C-alpha positions as a printed Julia matrix, in Angstrom:
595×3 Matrix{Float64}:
   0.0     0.0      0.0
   2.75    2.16     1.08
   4.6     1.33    -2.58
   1.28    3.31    -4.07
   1.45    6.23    -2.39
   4.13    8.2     -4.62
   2.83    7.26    -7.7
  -0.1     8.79    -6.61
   1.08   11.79    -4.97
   3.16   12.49    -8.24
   0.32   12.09   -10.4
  -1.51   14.56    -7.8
   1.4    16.97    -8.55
   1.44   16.98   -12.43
  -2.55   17.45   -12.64
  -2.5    20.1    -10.39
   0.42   21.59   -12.71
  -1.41   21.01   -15.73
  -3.91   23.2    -14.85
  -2.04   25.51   -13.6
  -0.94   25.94   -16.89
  -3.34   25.38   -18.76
  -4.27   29.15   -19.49
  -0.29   29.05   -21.07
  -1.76   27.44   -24.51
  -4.28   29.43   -26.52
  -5.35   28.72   -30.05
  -8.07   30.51   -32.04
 -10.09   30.52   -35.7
 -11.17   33.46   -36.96
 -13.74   33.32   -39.97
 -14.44   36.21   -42.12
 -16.15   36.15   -45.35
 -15.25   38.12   -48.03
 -16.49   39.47   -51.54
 -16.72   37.77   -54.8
 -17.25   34.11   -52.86
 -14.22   33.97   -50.97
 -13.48   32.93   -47.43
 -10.61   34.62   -45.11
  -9.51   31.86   -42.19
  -6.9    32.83   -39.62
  -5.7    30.23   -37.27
  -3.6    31.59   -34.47
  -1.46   29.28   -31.85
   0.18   30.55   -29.08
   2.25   29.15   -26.01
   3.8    30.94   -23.42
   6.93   29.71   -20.99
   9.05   31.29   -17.99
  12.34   32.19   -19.27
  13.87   30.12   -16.54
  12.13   26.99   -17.55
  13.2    27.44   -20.88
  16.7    28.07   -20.17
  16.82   24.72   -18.27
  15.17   22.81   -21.44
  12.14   22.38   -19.29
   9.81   22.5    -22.27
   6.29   22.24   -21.73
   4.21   23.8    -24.25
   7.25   25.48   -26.04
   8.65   22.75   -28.68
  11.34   21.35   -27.86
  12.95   20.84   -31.03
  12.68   24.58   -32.21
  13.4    25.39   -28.69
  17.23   23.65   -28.3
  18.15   25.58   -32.1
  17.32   29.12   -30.72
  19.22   28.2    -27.78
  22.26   26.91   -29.33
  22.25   29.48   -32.36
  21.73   32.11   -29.27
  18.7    33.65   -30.77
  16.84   35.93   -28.88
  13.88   36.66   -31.24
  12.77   34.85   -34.44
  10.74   35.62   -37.31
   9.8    32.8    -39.78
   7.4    33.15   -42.78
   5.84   30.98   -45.2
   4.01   32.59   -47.99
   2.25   31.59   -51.57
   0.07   33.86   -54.06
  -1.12   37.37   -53.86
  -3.09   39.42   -51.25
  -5.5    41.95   -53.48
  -5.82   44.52   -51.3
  -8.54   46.17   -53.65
 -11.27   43.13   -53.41
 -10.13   41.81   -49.71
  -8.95   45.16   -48.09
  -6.58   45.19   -45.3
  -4.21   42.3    -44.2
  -4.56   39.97   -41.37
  -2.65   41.18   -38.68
  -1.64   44.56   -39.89
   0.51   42.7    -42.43
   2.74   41.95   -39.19
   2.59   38.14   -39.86
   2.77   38.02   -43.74
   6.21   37.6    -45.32
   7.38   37.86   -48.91
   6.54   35.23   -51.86
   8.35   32.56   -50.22
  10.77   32.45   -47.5
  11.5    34.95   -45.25
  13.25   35.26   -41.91
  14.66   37.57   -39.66
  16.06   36.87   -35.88
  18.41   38.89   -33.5
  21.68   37.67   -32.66
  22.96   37.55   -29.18
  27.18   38.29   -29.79
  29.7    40.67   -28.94
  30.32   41.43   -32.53
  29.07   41.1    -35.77
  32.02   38.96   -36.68
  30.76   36.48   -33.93
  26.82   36.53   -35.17
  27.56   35.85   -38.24
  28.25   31.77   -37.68
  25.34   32.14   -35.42
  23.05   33.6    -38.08
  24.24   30.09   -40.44
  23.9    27.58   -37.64
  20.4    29.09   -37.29
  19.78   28.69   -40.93
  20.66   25.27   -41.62
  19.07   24.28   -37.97
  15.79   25.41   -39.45
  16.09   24.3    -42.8
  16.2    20.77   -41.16
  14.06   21.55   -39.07
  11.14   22.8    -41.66
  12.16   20.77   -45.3
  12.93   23.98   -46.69
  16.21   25.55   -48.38
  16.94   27.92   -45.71
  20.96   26.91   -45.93
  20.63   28.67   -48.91
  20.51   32.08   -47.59
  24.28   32.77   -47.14
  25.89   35.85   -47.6
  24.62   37.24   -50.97
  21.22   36.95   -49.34
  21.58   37.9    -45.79
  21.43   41.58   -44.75
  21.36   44.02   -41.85
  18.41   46.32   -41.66
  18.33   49.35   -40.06
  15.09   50.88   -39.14
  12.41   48.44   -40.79
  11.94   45.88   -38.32
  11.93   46.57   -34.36
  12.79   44.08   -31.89
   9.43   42.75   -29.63
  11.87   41.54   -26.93
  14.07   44.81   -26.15
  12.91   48.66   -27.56
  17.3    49.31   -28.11
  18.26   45.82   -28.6
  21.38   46.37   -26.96
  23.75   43.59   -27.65
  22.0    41.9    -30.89
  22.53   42.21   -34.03
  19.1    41.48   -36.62
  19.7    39.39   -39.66
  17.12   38.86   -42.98
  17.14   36.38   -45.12
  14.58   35.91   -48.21
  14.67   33.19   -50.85
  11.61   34.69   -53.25
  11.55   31.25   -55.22
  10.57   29.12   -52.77
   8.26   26.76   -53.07
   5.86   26.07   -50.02
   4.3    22.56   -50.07
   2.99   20.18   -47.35
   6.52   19.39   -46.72
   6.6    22.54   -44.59
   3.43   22.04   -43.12
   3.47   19.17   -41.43
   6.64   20.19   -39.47
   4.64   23.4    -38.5
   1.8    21.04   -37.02
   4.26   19.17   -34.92
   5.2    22.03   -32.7
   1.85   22.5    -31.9
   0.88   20.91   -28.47
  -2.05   18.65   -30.23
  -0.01   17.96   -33.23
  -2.97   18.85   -35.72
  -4.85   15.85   -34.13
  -7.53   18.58   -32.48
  -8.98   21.3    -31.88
  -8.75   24.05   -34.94
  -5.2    22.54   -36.3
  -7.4    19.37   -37.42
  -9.0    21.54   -39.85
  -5.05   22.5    -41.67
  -4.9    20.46   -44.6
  -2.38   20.32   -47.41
  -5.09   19.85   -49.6
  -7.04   22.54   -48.54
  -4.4    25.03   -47.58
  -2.22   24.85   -50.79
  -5.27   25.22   -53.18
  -6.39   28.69   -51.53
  -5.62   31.63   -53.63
  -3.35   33.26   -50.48
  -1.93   31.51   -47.6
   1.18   32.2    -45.22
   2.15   30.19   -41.99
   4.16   31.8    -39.54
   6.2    31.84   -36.31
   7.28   34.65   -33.74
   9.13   33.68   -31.08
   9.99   37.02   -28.27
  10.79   37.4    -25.25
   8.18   38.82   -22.91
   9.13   40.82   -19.71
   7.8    42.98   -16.92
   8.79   46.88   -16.3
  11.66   46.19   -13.81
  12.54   42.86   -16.01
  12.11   40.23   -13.52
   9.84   37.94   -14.51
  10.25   37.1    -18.17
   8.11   34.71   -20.66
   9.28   33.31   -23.75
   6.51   33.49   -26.23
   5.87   31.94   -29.75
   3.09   32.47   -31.9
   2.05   30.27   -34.62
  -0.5    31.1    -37.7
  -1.92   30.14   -40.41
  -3.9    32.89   -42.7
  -5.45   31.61   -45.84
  -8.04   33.21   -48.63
 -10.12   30.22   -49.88
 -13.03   30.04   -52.87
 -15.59   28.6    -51.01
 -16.58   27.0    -54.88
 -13.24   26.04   -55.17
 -12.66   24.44   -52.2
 -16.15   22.51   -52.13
 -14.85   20.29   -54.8
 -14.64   16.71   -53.19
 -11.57   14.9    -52.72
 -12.32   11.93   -54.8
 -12.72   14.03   -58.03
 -11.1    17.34   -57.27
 -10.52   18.03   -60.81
 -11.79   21.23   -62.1
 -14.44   21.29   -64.79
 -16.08   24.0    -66.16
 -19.46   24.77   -65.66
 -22.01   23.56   -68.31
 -23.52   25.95   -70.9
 -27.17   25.76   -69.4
 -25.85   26.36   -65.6
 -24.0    29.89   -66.95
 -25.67   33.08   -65.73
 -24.93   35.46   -67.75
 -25.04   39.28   -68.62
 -27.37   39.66   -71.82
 -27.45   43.03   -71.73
 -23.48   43.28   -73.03
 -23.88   43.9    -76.8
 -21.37   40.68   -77.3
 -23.65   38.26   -75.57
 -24.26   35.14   -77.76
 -24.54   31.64   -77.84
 -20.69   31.63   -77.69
 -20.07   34.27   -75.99
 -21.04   34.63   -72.22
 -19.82   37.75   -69.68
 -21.12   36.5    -66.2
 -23.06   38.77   -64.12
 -22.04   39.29   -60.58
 -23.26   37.18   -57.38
 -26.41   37.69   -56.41
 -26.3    35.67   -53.54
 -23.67   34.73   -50.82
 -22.33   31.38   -51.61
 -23.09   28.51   -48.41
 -20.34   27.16   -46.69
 -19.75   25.06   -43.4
 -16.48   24.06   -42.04
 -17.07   20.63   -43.42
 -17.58   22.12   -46.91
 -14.51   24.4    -46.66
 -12.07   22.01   -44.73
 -13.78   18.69   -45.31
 -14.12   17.94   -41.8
 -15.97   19.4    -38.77
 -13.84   19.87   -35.37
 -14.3    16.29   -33.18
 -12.92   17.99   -30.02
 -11.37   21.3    -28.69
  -7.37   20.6    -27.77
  -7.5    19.43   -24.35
  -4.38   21.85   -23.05
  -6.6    24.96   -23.39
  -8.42   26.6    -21.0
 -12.03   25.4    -20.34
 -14.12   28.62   -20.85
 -11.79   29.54   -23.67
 -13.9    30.1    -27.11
 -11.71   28.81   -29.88
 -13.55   29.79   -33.0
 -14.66   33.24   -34.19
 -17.63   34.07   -36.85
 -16.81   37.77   -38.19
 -20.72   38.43   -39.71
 -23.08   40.58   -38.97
 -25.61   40.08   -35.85
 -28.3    40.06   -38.44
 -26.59   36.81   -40.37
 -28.07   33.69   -40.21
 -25.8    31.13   -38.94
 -26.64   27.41   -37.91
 -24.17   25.71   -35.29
 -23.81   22.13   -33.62
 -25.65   21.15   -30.6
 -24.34   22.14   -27.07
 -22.67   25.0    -28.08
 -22.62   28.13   -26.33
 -22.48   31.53   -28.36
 -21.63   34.72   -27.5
 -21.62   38.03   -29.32
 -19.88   41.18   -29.64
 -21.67   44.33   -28.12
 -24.0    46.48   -30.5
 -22.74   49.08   -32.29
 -18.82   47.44   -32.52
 -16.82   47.15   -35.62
 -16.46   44.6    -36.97
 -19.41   42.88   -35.09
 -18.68   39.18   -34.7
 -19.88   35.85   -32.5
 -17.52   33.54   -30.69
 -18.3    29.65   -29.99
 -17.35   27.69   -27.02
 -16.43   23.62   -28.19
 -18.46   21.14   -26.25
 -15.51   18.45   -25.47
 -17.99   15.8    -26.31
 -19.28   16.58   -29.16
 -18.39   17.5    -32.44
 -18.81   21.36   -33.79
 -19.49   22.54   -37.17
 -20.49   26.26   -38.46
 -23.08   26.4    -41.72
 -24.09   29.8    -43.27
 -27.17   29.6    -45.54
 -27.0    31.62   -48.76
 -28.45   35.04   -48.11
 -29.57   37.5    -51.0
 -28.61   40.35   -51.19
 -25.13   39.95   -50.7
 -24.66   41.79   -47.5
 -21.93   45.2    -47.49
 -18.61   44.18   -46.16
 -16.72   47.27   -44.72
 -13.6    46.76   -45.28
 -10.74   48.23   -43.96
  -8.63   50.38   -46.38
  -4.94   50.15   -46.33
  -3.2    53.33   -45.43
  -0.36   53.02   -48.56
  -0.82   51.23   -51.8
   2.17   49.78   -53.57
   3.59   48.61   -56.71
   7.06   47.62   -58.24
   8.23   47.13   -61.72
  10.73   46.42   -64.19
  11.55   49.05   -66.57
  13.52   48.84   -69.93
  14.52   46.55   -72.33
  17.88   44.5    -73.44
  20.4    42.26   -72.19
  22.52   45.16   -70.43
  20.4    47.49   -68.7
  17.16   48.44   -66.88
  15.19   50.23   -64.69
  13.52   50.13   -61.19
   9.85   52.07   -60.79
   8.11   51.94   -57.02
   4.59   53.68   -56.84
   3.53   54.34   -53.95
   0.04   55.68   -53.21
  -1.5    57.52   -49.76
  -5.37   57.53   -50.49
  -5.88   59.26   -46.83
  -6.01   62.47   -46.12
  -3.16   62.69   -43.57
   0.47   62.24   -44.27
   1.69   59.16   -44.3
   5.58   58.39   -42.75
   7.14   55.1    -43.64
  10.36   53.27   -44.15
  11.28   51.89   -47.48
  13.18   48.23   -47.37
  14.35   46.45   -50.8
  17.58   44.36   -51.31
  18.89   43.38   -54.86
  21.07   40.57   -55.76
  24.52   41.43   -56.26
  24.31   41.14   -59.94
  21.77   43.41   -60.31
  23.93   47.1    -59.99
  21.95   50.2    -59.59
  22.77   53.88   -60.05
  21.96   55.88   -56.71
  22.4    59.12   -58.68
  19.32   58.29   -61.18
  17.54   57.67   -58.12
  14.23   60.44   -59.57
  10.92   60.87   -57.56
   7.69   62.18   -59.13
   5.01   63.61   -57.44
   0.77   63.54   -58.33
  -1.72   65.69   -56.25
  -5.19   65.78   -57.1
  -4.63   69.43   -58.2
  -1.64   69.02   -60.37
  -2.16   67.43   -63.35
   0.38   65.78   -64.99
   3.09   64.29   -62.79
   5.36   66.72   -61.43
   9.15   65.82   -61.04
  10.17   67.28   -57.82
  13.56   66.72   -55.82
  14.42   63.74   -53.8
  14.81   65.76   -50.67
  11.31   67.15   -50.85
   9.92   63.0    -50.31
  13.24   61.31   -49.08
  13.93   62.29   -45.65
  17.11   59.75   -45.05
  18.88   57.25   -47.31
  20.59   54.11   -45.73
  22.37   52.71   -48.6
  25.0    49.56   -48.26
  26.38   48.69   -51.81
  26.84   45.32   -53.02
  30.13   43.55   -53.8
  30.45   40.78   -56.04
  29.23   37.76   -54.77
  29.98   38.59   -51.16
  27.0    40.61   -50.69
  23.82   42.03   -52.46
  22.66   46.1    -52.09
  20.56   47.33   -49.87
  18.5    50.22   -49.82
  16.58   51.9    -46.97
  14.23   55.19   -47.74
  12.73   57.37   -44.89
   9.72   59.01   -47.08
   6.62   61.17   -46.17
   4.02   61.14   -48.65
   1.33   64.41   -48.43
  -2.2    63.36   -48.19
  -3.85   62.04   -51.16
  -1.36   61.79   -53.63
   1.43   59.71   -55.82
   4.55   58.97   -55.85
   7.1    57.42   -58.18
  10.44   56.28   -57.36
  12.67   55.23   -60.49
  16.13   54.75   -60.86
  18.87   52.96   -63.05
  20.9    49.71   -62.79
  23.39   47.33   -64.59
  22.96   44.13   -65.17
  26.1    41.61   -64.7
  27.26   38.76   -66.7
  27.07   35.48   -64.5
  29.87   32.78   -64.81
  28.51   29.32   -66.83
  28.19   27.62   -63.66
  26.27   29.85   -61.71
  23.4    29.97   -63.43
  20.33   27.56   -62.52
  19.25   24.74   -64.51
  16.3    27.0    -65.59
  18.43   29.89   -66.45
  15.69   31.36   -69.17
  13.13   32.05   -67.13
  15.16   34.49   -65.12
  15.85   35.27   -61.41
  14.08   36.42   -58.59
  14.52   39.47   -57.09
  12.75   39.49   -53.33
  10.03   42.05   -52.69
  10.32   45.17   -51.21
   8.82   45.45   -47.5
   7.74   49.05   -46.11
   6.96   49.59   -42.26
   4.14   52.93   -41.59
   5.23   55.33   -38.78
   2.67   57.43   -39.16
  -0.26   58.04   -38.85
  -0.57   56.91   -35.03
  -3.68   53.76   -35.99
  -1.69   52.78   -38.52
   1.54   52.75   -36.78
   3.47   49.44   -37.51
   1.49   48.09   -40.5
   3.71   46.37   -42.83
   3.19   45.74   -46.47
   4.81   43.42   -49.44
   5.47   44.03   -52.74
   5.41   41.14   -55.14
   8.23   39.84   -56.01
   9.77   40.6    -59.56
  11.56   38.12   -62.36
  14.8    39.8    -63.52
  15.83   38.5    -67.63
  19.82   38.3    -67.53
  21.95   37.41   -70.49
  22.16   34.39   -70.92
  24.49   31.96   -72.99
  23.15   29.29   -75.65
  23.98   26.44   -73.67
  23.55   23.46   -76.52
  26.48   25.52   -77.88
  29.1    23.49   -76.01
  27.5    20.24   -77.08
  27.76   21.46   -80.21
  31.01   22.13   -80.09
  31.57   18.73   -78.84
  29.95   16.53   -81.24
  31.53   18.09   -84.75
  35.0    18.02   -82.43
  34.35   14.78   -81.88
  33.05   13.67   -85.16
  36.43   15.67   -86.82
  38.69   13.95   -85.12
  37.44   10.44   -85.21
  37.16   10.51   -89.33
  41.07   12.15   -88.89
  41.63    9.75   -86.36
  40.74    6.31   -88.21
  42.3     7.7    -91.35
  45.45    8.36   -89.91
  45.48    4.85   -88.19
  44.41    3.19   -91.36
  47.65    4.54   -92.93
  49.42    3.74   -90.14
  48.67    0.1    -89.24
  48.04   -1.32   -92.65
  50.66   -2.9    -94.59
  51.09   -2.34   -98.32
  52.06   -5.14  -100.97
  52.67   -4.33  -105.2
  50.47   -6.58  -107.14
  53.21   -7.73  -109.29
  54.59   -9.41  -105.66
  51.53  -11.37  -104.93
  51.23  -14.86  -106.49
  48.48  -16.21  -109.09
  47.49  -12.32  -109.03
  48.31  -12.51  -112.71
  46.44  -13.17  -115.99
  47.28  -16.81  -116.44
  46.29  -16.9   -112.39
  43.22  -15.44  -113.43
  42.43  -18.13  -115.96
  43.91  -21.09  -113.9
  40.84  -20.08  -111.04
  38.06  -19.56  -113.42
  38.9   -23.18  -115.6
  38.83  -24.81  -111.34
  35.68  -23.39  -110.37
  34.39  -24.54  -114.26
  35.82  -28.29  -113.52
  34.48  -28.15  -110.18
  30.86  -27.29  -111.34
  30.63  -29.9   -113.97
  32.36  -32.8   -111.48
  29.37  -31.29  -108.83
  26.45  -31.78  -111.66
  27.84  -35.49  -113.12
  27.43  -36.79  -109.31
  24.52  -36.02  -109.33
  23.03  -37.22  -112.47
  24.65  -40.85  -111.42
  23.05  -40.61  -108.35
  19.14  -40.53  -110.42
  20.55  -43.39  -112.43
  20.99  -45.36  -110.16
């Protein structure tokens, strides 16, 4: 009896710590429909542990795994971001998050550094890159030097306002692909492993067929005013847009087909309309969707490690929207007159929970929130040699708008700082005035590039007036690459990572970051076959010289007037045998039928 009792008193101890801690693991779904058919979800994970207990590789919620690189790479803050397609800012509004949690096409990271010197980071920064690349199946070892920079006032540490004693590192690799292969890593540092609550919902399927998706993860470091109690906290999320038509498609034939003729709805009043020839009209109804439609599953149970009263998923609709949920589930709205008004759901532990919206007609007015700077970067010019770099930026509020300016180029690509032009539109000047740099720019941070040691990097301190335009263009060179450096698919060109820009001001939109796509730059680029070209005639020269040669060589040469019976009386001598031996050959075998 006595042998029982500390089996049971330690089991005693690690429920009561369990709850305890429960309320240290918090994971939520946020649902918000959005025009044209299309579905924003946002899953959000987070986990909080004393710094102490991580620094003694007590892990509890924190994963381990992730937790044991940033400890041996001596990173105090981490930044990781997965992200495929194209937020359209003009049909979906504003980002999730502020654009805080989005990262380029791609891969992008950033971390800070705990080291003496920047000399001493550096190996840090690597370890941390090849760690993770493990880590997540992706091809962060490939951000080396070329691709790793040192920005100055576009990101801001979480864990320390100064960051005294770190140095920040960011890395992008704009052509990589995201695939389940990084997904299901990202579901194993969650506490349930994606077996449930809301990470039951993340498929590959699902998640990789949305038109815009990006998984993330923040780790910081948390602490009070006077700095004694400290939390180490990591965030994980998912953000996808999804067409709920799209994504209703069943997995057994999740082909696309088009629709038939007689299910078209079209616009007959277009002058083109035909038999042929079909413009469709917009919806007139809201699409239906339920999480079983949309994900292809409903949730079976809430993750066990949360807290009990916590209300995992979130419906952003109007009060006035008809909704239908499971049984034993409690609901609870936001208060009248809010904005955005929305309904949470609390997860009966016993029974599964699904979310169906009927279709409603009309299509109810989504207000969405406008971005406070619009963006876009080209490529300018033409040829093998040369080119051009043009930034628009627009401020559509009425209040100036402060921000900071990120891009980085690949070393090859070598741009002229002195054509650096702006151009300035106001709603009362009409056209495009050119006005000087120093009237937009208010600080340059500018770190050249050196030949495949490191690419150029470009930081702009601008203020934009209210309402208007402006365009940044400027020059740059393009460099001739060595044969072996470029990739197998050297014709379709090279990707140059997008440009990131952090708002100052105004004060609500303090800290909202925004992406620029990211752009294909054409190089010169050698005819490849050429070599094997040059190969095969080389080849096929010297073997017809080559046997030639050896022919002459090796062969021996006899006169005929040295070779016996080569004669005329020879000649004859042959012909009268082969005669004699024909007519001995036929007289056998006439003998042969005599007898």
């Amino acid at each position: 009896m006595q042998s029982l009792w500390l089996p049971c008193c330690l089991i005693l101890i690690w429920l009561s710590k369990l709850s305890t801690t429960a309320s240290d693991y918090h994971e939520l779904l946020t649902l918000k429909p959005l025009p044209l058919g299309n579905l924003l979800a946002s899953f959000d994970f987070q986990s909080n542990q004393s710094l102490a207990s991580f620094e003694n590789q007590d892990f509890r919620f924190f994963p381990r795994s992730l937790g044991q690189i940033l400890q041996h790479a001596e990173a105090k803050e981490l930044h990781l971001r997965f992200t495929s397609g194209r937020w359209d800012p003009e049909i979906w509004g504003s980002r999730p998050w502020d654009g805080y949690k989005e990262g380029g096409t791609g891969v992008e990271l950033w971390a800070w550094i705990d080291a003496n010197t920047e000399e001493q980071a550096y190996p840090k920064w690597l370890t941390l890159t090849q760690s993770l690349s493990g880590l997540f199946c992706a091809s962060l070892n490939f951000i080396d030097s070329t691709r790793t920079f040192k920005p100055v006032e576009s990101f801001v540490s979480n864990s320390r306002p100064k960051a005294d004693g770190l140095h920040l590192f960011h890395g992008v690799l704009p052509g990589e692909v995201v695939c389940t292969e990084n997904l299901t890593p990202f579901l194993k540092l969650l506490p349930c492993k994606g077996k449930a609550g809301i990470s039951s919902l993340l498929d590959g399927h699902k998640l990789f067929d949305s038109s815009w998706q990006s998984m993330s993860i923040d780790v910081r470091r948390v602490c009070s005013s006077d700095s004694a109690n400290c939390t180490v906290e990591i965030s994980q999320s998912v953000d996808m847009v999804l067409n709920i038509e799209r994504s209703k498609r069943p997995k057994d034939n999740p082909i696309p087909r088009p629709v038939p003729t007689d299910q078209l709805i079209c616009d007959q009043s277009k002058p083109y309309h035909s038999s042929d020839a079909c413009f469709p009209v917009d919806l007139a109804a809201e699409a239906p969707w339920s999480l079983v439609d949309v994900f292809g599953a409903s949730i079976s149970r809430p993750c066990p490690l949360t807290d009990e009263e916590h209300r995992p998923v979130c419906l952003v609709v109007p009060h006035d929207r008809q909704v239908f949920v499971s049984s034993n589930v409690f609901e609870s709205k936001s208060p009248a007159g809010s904005l955005p008004e929305s309904r949470c759901y609390h997860i009966h532990p016993e029974y599964p929970f699904d979310v169906e919206l009927p279709s409603q007609s009309p299509i109810p007015a989504y207000a969405l929130p406008q971005e406070p700077i619009r963006v876009e970067r080209t490529i300018t010019g033409f040829g093998a040699a040369s080119g051009g770099l043009r930034t628009v930026l627009e401020n559509p509020l009425s209040t100036n708008v402060t921000l900071v300016y990120y891009e980085t180029l690949p070393w090859y690509m070598r741009p002229y700082l002195h054509t650096l032009q702006t151009t300035l539109s106001l709603p009362s000047t009409t056209p495009p005035m050119s006005i000087p740099t120093t009237s937009l720019i208010i600080a340059i941070y500018y770190r050249p590039a050196l030949d495949r040691e490191r690419g150029t990097q470009l930081e702009l301190h601008l203020t934009l007036p209210p309402s208007s335009t402006a365009t940044l263009t400027y020059s740059f060179e393009k460099t001739i690459l060595r044969y072996t450096e470029y990739p197998p698919d050297a014709n379709r060109g090279f990707n140059v990572a997008p440009a990131v820009l952090r708002v100052l001001t105004p004060p609500q939109h303090a800290n909202t970051y925004l992406r620029t796509t990211s752009l294909l730059l054409p190089l010169p680029t050698p005819d490849f076959s050429m070599p094997y070209n040059v190969i095969i005639l080389t080849s096929t020269v010297i073997a017809l010289a080559f046997g030639n040669i050896f022919n002459l060589l090796v062969r021996r040469f006899v006169g005929a007037d040295e070779v016996e019976g080569l004669g005329l009386s020879g000649l004859k001598d042959k012909v009268r045998s082969r005669f004699r031996a024909l007519a001995e050959r036929i007289g056998a075998k006439r003998r042969q039928k005599i007898e």
